[in-house]
Every structure is written in structure tokens, then in C-alpha cells.
PDB file of C-alpha atoms in Angstrom:
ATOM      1  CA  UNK A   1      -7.119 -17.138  -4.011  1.00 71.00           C
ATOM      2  CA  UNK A   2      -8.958 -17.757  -6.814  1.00 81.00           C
ATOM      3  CA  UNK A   3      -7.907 -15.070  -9.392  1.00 92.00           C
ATOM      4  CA  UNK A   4      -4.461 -13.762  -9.559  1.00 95.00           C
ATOM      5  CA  UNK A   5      -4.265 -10.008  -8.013  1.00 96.00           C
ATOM      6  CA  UNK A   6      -1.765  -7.254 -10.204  1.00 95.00           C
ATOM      7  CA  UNK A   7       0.263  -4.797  -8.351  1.00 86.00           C
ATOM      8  CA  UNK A   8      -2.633  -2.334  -7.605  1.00 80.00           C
ATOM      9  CA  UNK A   9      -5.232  -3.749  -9.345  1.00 89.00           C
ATOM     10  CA  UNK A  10      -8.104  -6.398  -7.999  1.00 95.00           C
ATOM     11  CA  UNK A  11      -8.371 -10.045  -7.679  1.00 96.00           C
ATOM     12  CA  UNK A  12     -10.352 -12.353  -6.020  1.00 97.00           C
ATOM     13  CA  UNK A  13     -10.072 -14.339  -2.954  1.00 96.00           C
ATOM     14  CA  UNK A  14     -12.177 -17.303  -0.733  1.00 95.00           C
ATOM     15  CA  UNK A  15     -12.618 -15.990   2.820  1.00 94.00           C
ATOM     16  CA  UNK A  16     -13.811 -19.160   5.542  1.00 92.00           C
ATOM     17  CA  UNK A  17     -17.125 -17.112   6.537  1.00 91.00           C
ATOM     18  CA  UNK A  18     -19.862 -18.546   8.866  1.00 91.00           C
ATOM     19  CA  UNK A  19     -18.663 -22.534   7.928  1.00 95.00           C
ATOM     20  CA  UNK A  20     -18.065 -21.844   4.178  1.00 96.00           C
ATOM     21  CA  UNK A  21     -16.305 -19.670   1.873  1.00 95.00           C
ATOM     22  CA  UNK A  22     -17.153 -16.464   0.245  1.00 96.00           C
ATOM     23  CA  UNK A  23     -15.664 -14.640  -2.566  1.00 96.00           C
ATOM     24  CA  UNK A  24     -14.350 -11.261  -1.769  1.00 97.00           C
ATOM     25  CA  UNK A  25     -12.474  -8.904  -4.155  1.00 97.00           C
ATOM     26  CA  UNK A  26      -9.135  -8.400  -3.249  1.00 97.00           C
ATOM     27  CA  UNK A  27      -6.889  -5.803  -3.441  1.00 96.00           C
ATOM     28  CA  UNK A  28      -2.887  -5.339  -2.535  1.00 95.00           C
ATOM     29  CA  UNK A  29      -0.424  -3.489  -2.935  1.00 93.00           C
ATOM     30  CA  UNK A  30       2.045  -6.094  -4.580  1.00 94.00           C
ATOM     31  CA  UNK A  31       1.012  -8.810  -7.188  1.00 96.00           C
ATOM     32  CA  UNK A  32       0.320 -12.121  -6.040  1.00 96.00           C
ATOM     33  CA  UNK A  33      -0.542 -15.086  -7.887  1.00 94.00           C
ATOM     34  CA  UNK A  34      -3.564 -17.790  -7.762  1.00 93.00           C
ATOM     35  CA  UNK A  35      -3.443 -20.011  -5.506  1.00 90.00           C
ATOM     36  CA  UNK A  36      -1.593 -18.350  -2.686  1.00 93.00           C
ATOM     37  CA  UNK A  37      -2.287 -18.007   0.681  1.00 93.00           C
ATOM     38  CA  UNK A  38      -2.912 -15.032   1.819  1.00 95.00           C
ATOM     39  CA  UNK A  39      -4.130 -13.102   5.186  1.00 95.00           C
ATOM     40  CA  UNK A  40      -7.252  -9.777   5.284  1.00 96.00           C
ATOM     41  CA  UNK A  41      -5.274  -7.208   6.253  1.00 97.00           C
ATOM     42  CA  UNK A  42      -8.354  -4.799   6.000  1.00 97.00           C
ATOM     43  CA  UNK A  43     -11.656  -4.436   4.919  1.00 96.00           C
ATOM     44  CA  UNK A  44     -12.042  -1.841   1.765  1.00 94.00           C
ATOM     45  CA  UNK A  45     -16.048  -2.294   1.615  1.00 96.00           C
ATOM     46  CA  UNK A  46     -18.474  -4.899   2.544  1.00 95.00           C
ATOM     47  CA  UNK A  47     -17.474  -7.518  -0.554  1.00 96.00           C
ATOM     48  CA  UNK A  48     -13.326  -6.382  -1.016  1.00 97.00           C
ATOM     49  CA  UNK A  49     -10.442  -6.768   1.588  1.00 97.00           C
ATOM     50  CA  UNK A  50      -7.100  -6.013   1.179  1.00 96.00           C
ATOM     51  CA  UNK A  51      -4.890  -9.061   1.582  1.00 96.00           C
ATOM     52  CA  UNK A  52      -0.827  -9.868   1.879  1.00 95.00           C
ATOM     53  CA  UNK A  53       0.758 -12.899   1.251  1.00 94.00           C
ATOM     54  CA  UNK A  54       0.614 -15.498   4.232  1.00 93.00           C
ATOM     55  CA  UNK A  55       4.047 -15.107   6.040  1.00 87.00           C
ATOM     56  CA  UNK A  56       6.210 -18.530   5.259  1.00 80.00           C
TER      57      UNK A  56
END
């Protein structure tokens, strides 16, 4: 993740797409900080995803 997401609000994530990464805004529905792993739970539009944290 490259910028921190609020509780509700957007943030920003790297997605692996095609052999690189991408930048996609992110959405969630609880804050989570940069540099977390997260997973794309769904896709919002063609550039934002909503994300949760990776499961430990």
C-alpha cells in the first residue's frame, strides 16, 4: 500500500498487474495503514478496488 486508507475514505494501493504493478485507489471499510498487505476484495471501478487487510 502506498498511501494509508481512513475508515471510509480512499487510499492507494500497488496491484501485481500483467508483470508489474499498478496503482489503484483503494477503499475499505476499516483504516489501514501504509505499508500493509492487503487482498482486492472487489472492484469499485476500473482504477479503485476495495481491499482488507491480508489475513496473518
Amino acid at each position: 500500500m502506498t498511501v494509508p486508507i481512513p475508515q471510509d475514505g480512499p487510499g492507494e494501493v500497488l496491484v501485481a498487474v500483467r508483470g508489474g504493478s499498478e496503482a489503484y485507489t483503494a477503499w475499505s471499510t476499516t483504516s489501514i495503514d501504509r505499508d500493509e498487505r492487503v487482498v482486492v476484495v472487489d472492484s469499485v471501478s476500473a482504477r479503485s478496488v476495495m481491499v482488507e487487510r491480508l489475513p496473518a
